[in-house]
Amino acid sequence: MNTMFRKSMLSVAGLAFAGGVFAGPIAAHANPVDAKPVAVAVQTNAPKPQGDQSHITLNDEQTANVKAIIAATKKAGLPERAAVISIATSLQESKLENLGHLGDMNDHDSLGLFQQRPSSGWGTPEQITDPEYSTTAFLKGLKQVDGWQDMPLTDAAQTVQVSAYPDAYAQWEQQATDLAGQHWNS
C-alpha cells in the first residue's frame, strides 16, 4: 500500500471518528432523516481509460497469449501497469493473435502479437513470433519512455510502436486492465 493512499485512509478514518465523537451526542437527540449512502472517491495510480472502449471475446490461444505477456512482464521485473499497456497494444495490433506473414494483407513485414517488423530491428521473424521475446522487446522499448507509468496508455504504447493510428490503443485499456487483473496472480 503506498504512503499517500495510507495517509489518505488514516485521515478519512480520523475525521470519521472525530465527527462521531462530536456529532454523536447531538445526533442522538435529532429527528431521524432518510439517509443515503455517500460514495467516497479513492485515488489510484492508474489513469482512467480514455474514450470509447472496445471488447472482444478471447479464445484459448488469445488467453494463453495474455498469460505469456504477463509472465514476460513479471520476468522483466515490471509492474502490472506494464502488462496492461502490453496487452492493450497487442489487442490493437493483432487481437492477441500471434500472426505470421499475412501476404497482401500484411502491413509491410509486421509479425506476431505486437506486429513488430524485422526490417525495423525488432528481431528475426522467429523471434518476433515468440510471445515471450516479442513482449520483452516491447517492454524494453517501454522502459525507455520517460514517465510511461503515469502517462495515458495510448501515449506510452504509441511512443514504442510508432503507429499510423496513435490513438487506437486507448480503446483497449479497460479490457487490458481487466485481463491483467484476472491473470496477474494466477
Short mmCIF file of N, CA and C in Angstrom, two decimals:
data_model
loop_
_atom_site.label_atom_id
_atom_site.label_comp_id
_atom_site.label_asym_id
_atom_site.label_seq_id
_atom_site.Cartn_x
_atom_site.Cartn_y
_atom_site.Cartn_z
N MET A 1 0.87 -1.17 0.00
CA MET A 1 0.00 0.00 0.00
C MET A 1 0.90 1.22 0.00
N ASN A 2 0.64 2.16 -0.93
CA ASN A 2 1.54 3.30 -0.98
C ASN A 2 1.25 4.29 0.14
N THR A 3 2.23 5.11 0.43
CA THR A 3 2.17 6.02 1.58
C THR A 3 1.05 7.03 1.45
N MET A 4 0.87 7.62 0.25
CA MET A 4 -0.17 8.62 0.07
C MET A 4 -1.55 8.01 0.33
N PHE A 5 -1.80 6.81 -0.19
CA PHE A 5 -3.09 6.16 0.00
C PHE A 5 -3.31 5.85 1.48
N ARG A 6 -2.28 5.34 2.15
CA ARG A 6 -2.40 5.01 3.57
C ARG A 6 -2.71 6.26 4.38
N LYS A 7 -2.00 7.36 4.12
CA LYS A 7 -2.25 8.61 4.84
C LYS A 7 -3.65 9.12 4.58
N SER A 8 -4.11 9.01 3.33
CA SER A 8 -5.46 9.45 2.99
C SER A 8 -6.50 8.65 3.76
N MET A 9 -6.31 7.34 3.81
CA MET A 9 -7.27 6.49 4.51
C MET A 9 -7.25 6.76 6.01
N LEU A 10 -6.08 7.00 6.59
CA LEU A 10 -5.99 7.32 8.01
C LEU A 10 -6.65 8.65 8.30
N SER A 11 -6.49 9.61 7.39
CA SER A 11 -7.14 10.91 7.58
C SER A 11 -8.65 10.78 7.54
N VAL A 12 -9.15 10.00 6.59
CA VAL A 12 -10.60 9.79 6.49
C VAL A 12 -11.12 9.10 7.75
N ALA A 13 -10.40 8.10 8.23
CA ALA A 13 -10.81 7.39 9.45
C ALA A 13 -10.78 8.33 10.65
N GLY A 14 -9.77 9.16 10.73
CA GLY A 14 -9.66 10.11 11.85
C GLY A 14 -10.80 11.11 11.83
N LEU A 15 -11.13 11.62 10.66
CA LEU A 15 -12.24 12.56 10.54
C LEU A 15 -13.57 11.90 10.90
N ALA A 16 -13.74 10.66 10.47
CA ALA A 16 -14.98 9.94 10.79
C ALA A 16 -15.11 9.74 12.30
N PHE A 17 -14.02 9.39 12.95
CA PHE A 17 -14.04 9.19 14.39
C PHE A 17 -14.35 10.51 15.10
N ALA A 18 -13.63 11.57 14.71
CA ALA A 18 -13.84 12.88 15.35
C ALA A 18 -15.27 13.36 15.12
N GLY A 19 -15.78 13.17 13.94
CA GLY A 19 -17.15 13.57 13.65
C GLY A 19 -18.14 12.81 14.52
N GLY A 20 -17.88 11.53 14.73
CA GLY A 20 -18.76 10.73 15.57
C GLY A 20 -18.71 11.16 17.02
N VAL A 21 -17.53 11.51 17.51
CA VAL A 21 -17.37 11.94 18.91
C VAL A 21 -18.13 13.24 19.15
N PHE A 22 -18.01 14.19 18.21
CA PHE A 22 -18.65 15.49 18.42
C PHE A 22 -20.12 15.50 18.01
N ALA A 23 -20.45 14.79 16.96
CA ALA A 23 -21.83 14.83 16.47
C ALA A 23 -22.71 13.79 17.14
N GLY A 24 -22.11 12.75 17.72
CA GLY A 24 -22.88 11.67 18.34
C GLY A 24 -23.90 12.16 19.35
N PRO A 25 -23.50 12.95 20.36
CA PRO A 25 -24.48 13.40 21.35
C PRO A 25 -25.58 14.27 20.75
N ILE A 26 -25.23 15.06 19.74
CA ILE A 26 -26.23 15.91 19.11
C ILE A 26 -27.18 15.07 18.27
N ALA A 27 -26.61 14.14 17.51
CA ALA A 27 -27.41 13.30 16.62
C ALA A 27 -28.38 12.42 17.39
N ALA A 28 -28.03 12.07 18.59
CA ALA A 28 -28.90 11.21 19.40
C ALA A 28 -30.22 11.89 19.71
N HIS A 29 -30.26 13.21 19.71
CA HIS A 29 -31.47 13.95 20.03
C HIS A 29 -32.14 14.55 18.80
N ALA A 30 -31.58 14.32 17.63
CA ALA A 30 -32.13 14.89 16.40
C ALA A 30 -33.25 14.02 15.87
N ASN A 31 -34.08 14.62 15.01
CA ASN A 31 -35.13 13.86 14.35
C ASN A 31 -34.49 13.00 13.26
N PRO A 32 -34.95 11.76 13.09
CA PRO A 32 -34.36 10.90 12.06
C PRO A 32 -34.66 11.45 10.66
N VAL A 33 -33.73 11.21 9.74
CA VAL A 33 -33.89 11.62 8.35
C VAL A 33 -33.61 10.43 7.46
N ASP A 34 -34.02 10.53 6.22
CA ASP A 34 -33.71 9.48 5.26
C ASP A 34 -32.25 9.64 4.86
N ALA A 35 -31.44 8.68 5.24
CA ALA A 35 -30.02 8.75 4.92
C ALA A 35 -29.75 7.98 3.64
N LYS A 36 -28.90 8.54 2.80
CA LYS A 36 -28.49 7.89 1.56
C LYS A 36 -26.98 7.65 1.65
N PRO A 37 -26.51 6.51 1.16
CA PRO A 37 -25.08 6.26 1.21
C PRO A 37 -24.30 7.30 0.42
N VAL A 38 -23.13 7.60 0.88
CA VAL A 38 -22.27 8.58 0.23
C VAL A 38 -21.10 7.83 -0.39
N ALA A 39 -20.79 8.12 -1.64
CA ALA A 39 -19.65 7.50 -2.31
C ALA A 39 -18.37 8.21 -1.90
N VAL A 40 -17.34 7.45 -1.66
CA VAL A 40 -16.04 8.00 -1.32
C VAL A 40 -15.10 7.70 -2.48
N ALA A 41 -14.46 8.72 -2.99
CA ALA A 41 -13.52 8.53 -4.10
C ALA A 41 -12.16 8.11 -3.55
N VAL A 42 -11.62 7.07 -4.14
CA VAL A 42 -10.29 6.62 -3.78
C VAL A 42 -9.41 6.79 -5.00
N GLN A 43 -8.32 7.50 -4.86
CA GLN A 43 -7.43 7.76 -5.97
C GLN A 43 -6.48 6.59 -6.16
N THR A 44 -6.33 6.15 -7.41
CA THR A 44 -5.37 5.11 -7.74
C THR A 44 -4.30 5.70 -8.64
N ASN A 45 -3.22 4.96 -8.82
CA ASN A 45 -2.13 5.44 -9.66
C ASN A 45 -2.44 5.32 -11.14
N ALA A 46 -3.28 4.35 -11.52
CA ALA A 46 -3.55 4.12 -12.92
C ALA A 46 -4.54 5.15 -13.46
N PRO A 47 -4.22 5.75 -14.62
CA PRO A 47 -5.16 6.68 -15.23
C PRO A 47 -6.43 5.95 -15.67
N LYS A 48 -7.53 6.68 -15.77
CA LYS A 48 -8.78 6.09 -16.24
C LYS A 48 -8.71 5.90 -17.75
N PRO A 49 -9.38 4.85 -18.26
CA PRO A 49 -9.39 4.64 -19.71
C PRO A 49 -9.93 5.86 -20.45
N GLN A 50 -9.35 6.13 -21.61
CA GLN A 50 -9.76 7.27 -22.42
C GLN A 50 -10.73 6.82 -23.51
N GLY A 51 -11.79 7.57 -23.72
CA GLY A 51 -12.68 7.37 -24.85
C GLY A 51 -13.50 6.09 -24.79
N ASP A 52 -14.16 5.81 -25.92
CA ASP A 52 -14.98 4.61 -26.05
C ASP A 52 -14.10 3.38 -25.96
N GLN A 53 -14.60 2.36 -25.32
CA GLN A 53 -13.83 1.14 -25.11
C GLN A 53 -14.36 0.00 -25.99
N SER A 54 -13.44 -0.79 -26.52
CA SER A 54 -13.78 -1.97 -27.31
C SER A 54 -13.57 -3.20 -26.47
N HIS A 55 -14.17 -4.30 -26.89
CA HIS A 55 -14.05 -5.56 -26.16
C HIS A 55 -14.23 -6.71 -27.14
N ILE A 56 -13.40 -7.74 -27.01
CA ILE A 56 -13.57 -8.95 -27.80
C ILE A 56 -13.60 -10.14 -26.85
N THR A 57 -14.24 -11.21 -27.28
CA THR A 57 -14.23 -12.45 -26.52
C THR A 57 -12.99 -13.22 -26.94
N LEU A 58 -12.23 -13.69 -25.95
CA LEU A 58 -10.97 -14.37 -26.25
C LEU A 58 -11.15 -15.88 -26.35
N ASN A 59 -10.40 -16.48 -27.26
CA ASN A 59 -10.34 -17.94 -27.33
C ASN A 59 -9.15 -18.42 -26.49
N ASP A 60 -8.91 -19.71 -26.47
CA ASP A 60 -7.83 -20.27 -25.64
C ASP A 60 -6.45 -19.75 -26.05
N GLU A 61 -6.21 -19.62 -27.35
CA GLU A 61 -4.92 -19.11 -27.83
C GLU A 61 -4.69 -17.68 -27.35
N GLN A 62 -5.70 -16.85 -27.48
CA GLN A 62 -5.58 -15.45 -27.07
C GLN A 62 -5.36 -15.35 -25.56
N THR A 63 -6.06 -16.18 -24.79
CA THR A 63 -5.87 -16.18 -23.34
C THR A 63 -4.46 -16.64 -22.98
N ALA A 64 -3.96 -17.64 -23.70
CA ALA A 64 -2.58 -18.09 -23.47
C ALA A 64 -1.59 -16.97 -23.77
N ASN A 65 -1.88 -16.16 -24.78
CA ASN A 65 -1.01 -15.04 -25.11
C ASN A 65 -1.05 -13.96 -24.04
N VAL A 66 -2.23 -13.73 -23.44
CA VAL A 66 -2.32 -12.80 -22.31
C VAL A 66 -1.41 -13.29 -21.18
N LYS A 67 -1.49 -14.58 -20.88
CA LYS A 67 -0.68 -15.15 -19.80
C LYS A 67 0.81 -15.06 -20.13
N ALA A 68 1.16 -15.25 -21.40
CA ALA A 68 2.57 -15.13 -21.82
C ALA A 68 3.06 -13.69 -21.66
N ILE A 69 2.21 -12.72 -22.00
CA ILE A 69 2.58 -11.31 -21.84
C ILE A 69 2.79 -10.99 -20.36
N ILE A 70 1.91 -11.49 -19.52
CA ILE A 70 2.04 -11.25 -18.08
C ILE A 70 3.30 -11.91 -17.53
N ALA A 71 3.57 -13.14 -17.95
CA ALA A 71 4.77 -13.84 -17.48
C ALA A 71 6.04 -13.09 -17.89
N ALA A 72 6.08 -12.61 -19.13
CA ALA A 72 7.26 -11.86 -19.59
C ALA A 72 7.40 -10.54 -18.83
N THR A 73 6.28 -9.91 -18.51
CA THR A 73 6.30 -8.65 -17.75
C THR A 73 6.86 -8.89 -16.36
N LYS A 74 6.39 -9.95 -15.72
CA LYS A 74 6.90 -10.28 -14.38
C LYS A 74 8.39 -10.64 -14.44
N LYS A 75 8.77 -11.40 -15.46
CA LYS A 75 10.17 -11.79 -15.61
C LYS A 75 11.07 -10.57 -15.80
N ALA A 76 10.53 -9.54 -16.45
CA ALA A 76 11.27 -8.29 -16.66
C ALA A 76 11.28 -7.42 -15.40
N GLY A 77 10.54 -7.85 -14.37
CA GLY A 77 10.50 -7.11 -13.11
C GLY A 77 9.67 -5.84 -13.17
N LEU A 78 8.72 -5.80 -14.09
CA LEU A 78 7.89 -4.61 -14.26
C LEU A 78 6.52 -4.80 -13.60
N PRO A 79 5.86 -3.70 -13.27
CA PRO A 79 4.57 -3.78 -12.58
C PRO A 79 3.42 -4.14 -13.52
N GLU A 80 2.27 -4.38 -12.91
CA GLU A 80 1.07 -4.76 -13.65
C GLU A 80 0.70 -3.73 -14.72
N ARG A 81 0.96 -2.46 -14.47
CA ARG A 81 0.65 -1.41 -15.45
C ARG A 81 1.36 -1.67 -16.78
N ALA A 82 2.59 -2.19 -16.73
CA ALA A 82 3.31 -2.52 -17.96
C ALA A 82 2.60 -3.64 -18.71
N ALA A 83 2.04 -4.60 -17.98
CA ALA A 83 1.28 -5.67 -18.61
C ALA A 83 0.02 -5.13 -19.25
N VAL A 84 -0.65 -4.19 -18.59
CA VAL A 84 -1.86 -3.58 -19.15
C VAL A 84 -1.53 -2.89 -20.47
N ILE A 85 -0.47 -2.12 -20.50
CA ILE A 85 -0.07 -1.42 -21.73
C ILE A 85 0.28 -2.43 -22.82
N SER A 86 0.99 -3.49 -22.44
CA SER A 86 1.38 -4.52 -23.41
C SER A 86 0.17 -5.25 -23.96
N ILE A 87 -0.76 -5.62 -23.11
CA ILE A 87 -1.96 -6.34 -23.55
C ILE A 87 -2.81 -5.45 -24.45
N ALA A 88 -3.00 -4.19 -24.07
CA ALA A 88 -3.78 -3.27 -24.90
C ALA A 88 -3.13 -3.08 -26.26
N THR A 89 -1.81 -2.99 -26.27
CA THR A 89 -1.09 -2.84 -27.54
C THR A 89 -1.31 -4.06 -28.43
N SER A 90 -1.19 -5.24 -27.83
CA SER A 90 -1.40 -6.46 -28.60
C SER A 90 -2.86 -6.62 -29.04
N LEU A 91 -3.80 -6.20 -28.21
CA LEU A 91 -5.21 -6.22 -28.64
C LEU A 91 -5.40 -5.36 -29.89
N GLN A 92 -4.78 -4.20 -29.91
CA GLN A 92 -4.91 -3.31 -31.07
C GLN A 92 -4.18 -3.87 -32.28
N GLU A 93 -2.97 -4.33 -32.07
CA GLU A 93 -2.13 -4.74 -33.20
C GLU A 93 -2.55 -6.07 -33.82
N SER A 94 -2.98 -7.03 -32.99
CA SER A 94 -3.24 -8.38 -33.53
C SER A 94 -4.44 -9.08 -32.92
N LYS A 95 -5.18 -8.39 -32.06
CA LYS A 95 -6.28 -9.00 -31.29
C LYS A 95 -5.76 -10.19 -30.48
N LEU A 96 -4.51 -10.05 -29.99
CA LEU A 96 -3.84 -11.06 -29.18
C LEU A 96 -3.60 -12.38 -29.93
N GLU A 97 -3.51 -12.29 -31.25
CA GLU A 97 -3.20 -13.46 -32.06
C GLU A 97 -1.76 -13.33 -32.54
N ASN A 98 -1.02 -14.40 -32.47
CA ASN A 98 0.38 -14.41 -32.87
C ASN A 98 0.44 -14.58 -34.39
N LEU A 99 0.33 -13.48 -35.10
CA LEU A 99 0.18 -13.50 -36.56
C LEU A 99 1.50 -13.72 -37.28
N GLY A 100 1.44 -14.61 -38.26
CA GLY A 100 2.57 -14.80 -39.18
C GLY A 100 2.41 -13.84 -40.34
N HIS A 101 3.11 -14.10 -41.41
CA HIS A 101 3.03 -13.25 -42.59
C HIS A 101 1.65 -13.41 -43.22
N LEU A 102 0.99 -12.30 -43.49
CA LEU A 102 -0.39 -12.33 -43.99
C LEU A 102 -0.49 -12.04 -45.49
N GLY A 103 0.62 -12.19 -46.22
CA GLY A 103 0.58 -11.95 -47.66
C GLY A 103 0.25 -10.51 -47.97
N ASP A 104 -0.68 -10.30 -48.90
CA ASP A 104 -1.06 -8.95 -49.32
C ASP A 104 -1.73 -8.16 -48.20
N MET A 105 -2.28 -8.86 -47.21
CA MET A 105 -2.94 -8.18 -46.09
C MET A 105 -1.94 -7.73 -45.03
N ASN A 106 -0.67 -8.07 -45.20
CA ASN A 106 0.35 -7.72 -44.22
C ASN A 106 0.70 -6.24 -44.31
N ASP A 107 0.94 -5.65 -43.14
CA ASP A 107 1.42 -4.27 -43.07
C ASP A 107 2.94 -4.35 -43.14
N HIS A 108 3.47 -4.18 -44.33
CA HIS A 108 4.92 -4.31 -44.56
C HIS A 108 5.36 -5.73 -44.18
N ASP A 109 6.27 -5.86 -43.22
CA ASP A 109 6.72 -7.18 -42.78
C ASP A 109 6.37 -7.41 -41.31
N SER A 110 5.27 -6.83 -40.86
CA SER A 110 4.85 -6.92 -39.46
C SER A 110 4.42 -8.34 -39.10
N LEU A 111 4.83 -8.78 -37.89
CA LEU A 111 4.55 -10.14 -37.44
C LEU A 111 4.24 -10.17 -35.94
N GLY A 112 3.61 -11.23 -35.52
CA GLY A 112 3.46 -11.52 -34.09
C GLY A 112 2.37 -10.75 -33.38
N LEU A 113 2.41 -10.84 -32.05
CA LEU A 113 1.42 -10.22 -31.18
C LEU A 113 1.42 -8.70 -31.28
N PHE A 114 2.60 -8.12 -31.46
CA PHE A 114 2.74 -6.66 -31.46
C PHE A 114 2.95 -6.09 -32.86
N GLN A 115 2.86 -6.95 -33.89
CA GLN A 115 3.08 -6.54 -35.27
C GLN A 115 4.40 -5.79 -35.40
N GLN A 116 5.44 -6.42 -34.86
CA GLN A 116 6.79 -5.86 -34.94
C GLN A 116 7.41 -6.25 -36.29
N ARG A 117 8.34 -5.43 -36.73
CA ARG A 117 8.91 -5.62 -38.06
C ARG A 117 10.39 -5.99 -37.99
N PRO A 118 10.76 -7.13 -38.61
CA PRO A 118 12.18 -7.47 -38.68
C PRO A 118 13.00 -6.36 -39.32
N SER A 119 12.47 -5.72 -40.35
CA SER A 119 13.20 -4.67 -41.05
C SER A 119 13.40 -3.42 -40.20
N SER A 120 12.68 -3.32 -39.09
CA SER A 120 12.85 -2.17 -38.19
C SER A 120 13.69 -2.52 -36.97
N GLY A 121 14.26 -3.73 -36.98
CA GLY A 121 15.19 -4.10 -35.92
C GLY A 121 14.56 -4.76 -34.69
N TRP A 122 13.31 -5.21 -34.78
CA TRP A 122 12.66 -5.85 -33.62
C TRP A 122 13.18 -7.26 -33.40
N GLY A 123 13.77 -7.88 -34.40
CA GLY A 123 14.28 -9.25 -34.28
C GLY A 123 14.00 -10.02 -35.55
N THR A 124 14.34 -11.30 -35.52
CA THR A 124 14.07 -12.16 -36.67
C THR A 124 12.59 -12.54 -36.67
N PRO A 125 12.07 -13.01 -37.79
CA PRO A 125 10.68 -13.47 -37.81
C PRO A 125 10.40 -14.53 -36.73
N GLU A 126 11.35 -15.42 -36.52
CA GLU A 126 11.17 -16.46 -35.49
C GLU A 126 11.08 -15.84 -34.10
N GLN A 127 11.93 -14.85 -33.82
CA GLN A 127 11.91 -14.19 -32.52
C GLN A 127 10.62 -13.41 -32.32
N ILE A 128 10.24 -12.65 -33.31
CA ILE A 128 9.07 -11.78 -33.21
C ILE A 128 7.78 -12.59 -33.01
N THR A 129 7.75 -13.80 -33.52
CA THR A 129 6.56 -14.63 -33.35
C THR A 129 6.62 -15.49 -32.10
N ASP A 130 7.63 -15.27 -31.27
CA ASP A 130 7.70 -15.91 -29.95
C ASP A 130 7.10 -14.92 -28.94
N PRO A 131 5.98 -15.26 -28.28
CA PRO A 131 5.32 -14.31 -27.38
C PRO A 131 6.22 -13.74 -26.29
N GLU A 132 7.09 -14.56 -25.71
CA GLU A 132 7.97 -14.04 -24.65
C GLU A 132 8.96 -13.04 -25.24
N TYR A 133 9.58 -13.39 -26.36
CA TYR A 133 10.55 -12.50 -26.98
C TYR A 133 9.89 -11.18 -27.39
N SER A 134 8.76 -11.26 -28.09
CA SER A 134 8.13 -10.04 -28.59
C SER A 134 7.66 -9.14 -27.45
N THR A 135 7.16 -9.75 -26.38
CA THR A 135 6.75 -8.95 -25.22
C THR A 135 7.97 -8.29 -24.58
N THR A 136 9.04 -9.04 -24.43
CA THR A 136 10.26 -8.50 -23.84
C THR A 136 10.80 -7.35 -24.69
N ALA A 137 10.74 -7.49 -26.00
CA ALA A 137 11.20 -6.42 -26.90
C ALA A 137 10.32 -5.19 -26.74
N PHE A 138 9.00 -5.39 -26.64
CA PHE A 138 8.10 -4.26 -26.44
C PHE A 138 8.40 -3.58 -25.10
N LEU A 139 8.57 -4.38 -24.06
CA LEU A 139 8.84 -3.83 -22.72
C LEU A 139 10.17 -3.08 -22.67
N LYS A 140 11.15 -3.57 -23.41
CA LYS A 140 12.44 -2.86 -23.48
C LYS A 140 12.23 -1.46 -24.05
N GLY A 141 11.41 -1.36 -25.07
CA GLY A 141 11.09 -0.05 -25.62
C GLY A 141 10.29 0.80 -24.64
N LEU A 142 9.35 0.18 -23.93
CA LEU A 142 8.53 0.91 -22.97
C LEU A 142 9.38 1.49 -21.85
N LYS A 143 10.34 0.72 -21.37
CA LYS A 143 11.20 1.20 -20.28
C LYS A 143 12.01 2.44 -20.68
N GLN A 144 12.20 2.64 -21.97
CA GLN A 144 12.95 3.80 -22.45
C GLN A 144 12.09 5.05 -22.56
N VAL A 145 10.79 4.92 -22.31
CA VAL A 145 9.88 6.06 -22.39
C VAL A 145 9.81 6.71 -21.01
N ASP A 146 10.33 7.93 -20.90
CA ASP A 146 10.30 8.64 -19.61
C ASP A 146 8.87 8.85 -19.15
N GLY A 147 8.57 8.41 -17.93
CA GLY A 147 7.26 8.64 -17.33
C GLY A 147 6.15 7.75 -17.83
N TRP A 148 6.48 6.64 -18.48
CA TRP A 148 5.45 5.76 -19.06
C TRP A 148 4.43 5.30 -18.02
N GLN A 149 4.86 5.16 -16.76
CA GLN A 149 3.98 4.65 -15.71
C GLN A 149 2.78 5.56 -15.48
N ASP A 150 2.95 6.85 -15.68
CA ASP A 150 1.91 7.82 -15.35
C ASP A 150 1.24 8.45 -16.57
N MET A 151 1.71 8.13 -17.76
CA MET A 151 1.11 8.77 -18.94
C MET A 151 -0.08 7.94 -19.43
N PRO A 152 -0.95 8.55 -20.22
CA PRO A 152 -2.05 7.79 -20.80
C PRO A 152 -1.52 6.58 -21.57
N LEU A 153 -2.22 5.48 -21.47
CA LEU A 153 -1.80 4.23 -22.10
C LEU A 153 -1.50 4.42 -23.59
N THR A 154 -2.37 5.11 -24.29
CA THR A 154 -2.19 5.26 -25.73
C THR A 154 -0.91 6.03 -26.06
N ASP A 155 -0.51 6.97 -25.22
CA ASP A 155 0.73 7.71 -25.45
C ASP A 155 1.95 6.81 -25.22
N ALA A 156 1.90 6.01 -24.16
CA ALA A 156 3.02 5.09 -23.89
C ALA A 156 3.16 4.07 -25.01
N ALA A 157 2.04 3.46 -25.41
CA ALA A 157 2.08 2.46 -26.48
C ALA A 157 2.55 3.08 -27.79
N GLN A 158 2.05 4.24 -28.12
CA GLN A 158 2.41 4.90 -29.37
C GLN A 158 3.89 5.26 -29.41
N THR A 159 4.44 5.68 -28.29
CA THR A 159 5.85 6.04 -28.26
C THR A 159 6.73 4.84 -28.60
N VAL A 160 6.31 3.65 -28.19
CA VAL A 160 7.06 2.44 -28.51
C VAL A 160 6.76 1.97 -29.93
N GLN A 161 5.49 1.93 -30.30
CA GLN A 161 5.07 1.31 -31.55
C GLN A 161 5.19 2.20 -32.78
N VAL A 162 5.04 3.51 -32.62
CA VAL A 162 5.06 4.46 -33.72
C VAL A 162 4.05 4.04 -34.81
N SER A 163 2.81 3.96 -34.41
CA SER A 163 1.73 3.52 -35.28
C SER A 163 1.18 4.66 -36.12
N ALA A 164 0.58 4.31 -37.25
CA ALA A 164 -0.11 5.30 -38.08
C ALA A 164 -1.42 5.72 -37.42
N TYR A 165 -1.86 4.98 -36.39
CA TYR A 165 -3.10 5.27 -35.68
C TYR A 165 -2.79 5.41 -34.19
N PRO A 166 -2.19 6.52 -33.79
CA PRO A 166 -1.67 6.66 -32.42
C PRO A 166 -2.71 6.62 -31.31
N ASP A 167 -3.95 6.96 -31.59
CA ASP A 167 -4.96 6.97 -30.54
C ASP A 167 -5.72 5.64 -30.42
N ALA A 168 -5.45 4.70 -31.29
CA ALA A 168 -6.21 3.46 -31.34
C ALA A 168 -6.00 2.56 -30.13
N TYR A 169 -4.87 2.69 -29.44
CA TYR A 169 -4.59 1.82 -28.29
C TYR A 169 -5.54 2.08 -27.12
N ALA A 170 -6.01 3.31 -27.00
CA ALA A 170 -6.85 3.70 -25.86
C ALA A 170 -8.11 2.85 -25.74
N GLN A 171 -8.67 2.43 -26.86
CA GLN A 171 -9.94 1.70 -26.84
C GLN A 171 -9.85 0.34 -26.15
N TRP A 172 -8.66 -0.16 -25.92
CA TRP A 172 -8.47 -1.48 -25.32
C TRP A 172 -8.06 -1.42 -23.86
N GLU A 173 -7.97 -0.24 -23.29
CA GLU A 173 -7.44 -0.12 -21.93
C GLU A 173 -8.29 -0.85 -20.88
N GLN A 174 -9.60 -0.75 -20.96
CA GLN A 174 -10.43 -1.40 -19.95
C GLN A 174 -10.31 -2.92 -20.03
N GLN A 175 -10.38 -3.48 -21.23
CA GLN A 175 -10.26 -4.93 -21.34
C GLN A 175 -8.86 -5.38 -20.93
N ALA A 176 -7.83 -4.64 -21.30
CA ALA A 176 -6.47 -4.99 -20.90
C ALA A 176 -6.31 -4.94 -19.39
N THR A 177 -6.90 -3.93 -18.76
CA THR A 177 -6.85 -3.81 -17.30
C THR A 177 -7.56 -4.99 -16.65
N ASP A 178 -8.72 -5.35 -17.17
CA ASP A 178 -9.47 -6.48 -16.63
C ASP A 178 -8.68 -7.79 -16.79
N LEU A 179 -8.10 -7.99 -17.96
CA LEU A 179 -7.33 -9.22 -18.21
C LEU A 179 -6.10 -9.30 -17.32
N ALA A 180 -5.39 -8.20 -17.19
CA ALA A 180 -4.20 -8.20 -16.32
C ALA A 180 -4.62 -8.48 -14.88
N GLY A 181 -5.69 -7.86 -14.43
CA GLY A 181 -6.17 -8.10 -13.07
C GLY A 181 -6.59 -9.54 -12.85
N GLN A 182 -7.21 -10.12 -13.86
CA GLN A 182 -7.69 -11.51 -13.75
C GLN A 182 -6.56 -12.52 -13.73
N HIS A 183 -5.49 -12.26 -14.47
CA HIS A 183 -4.43 -13.26 -14.63
C HIS A 183 -3.11 -12.92 -13.93
N TRP A 184 -2.97 -11.73 -13.36
CA TRP A 184 -1.70 -11.33 -12.75
C TRP A 184 -1.28 -12.27 -11.64
N ASN A 185 -2.19 -12.70 -10.81
CA ASN A 185 -1.84 -13.55 -9.65
C ASN A 185 -2.15 -15.02 -9.87
N SER A 186 -2.45 -15.40 -11.10
CA SER A 186 -2.78 -16.82 -11.34
C SER A 186 -1.60 -17.59 -11.87
#
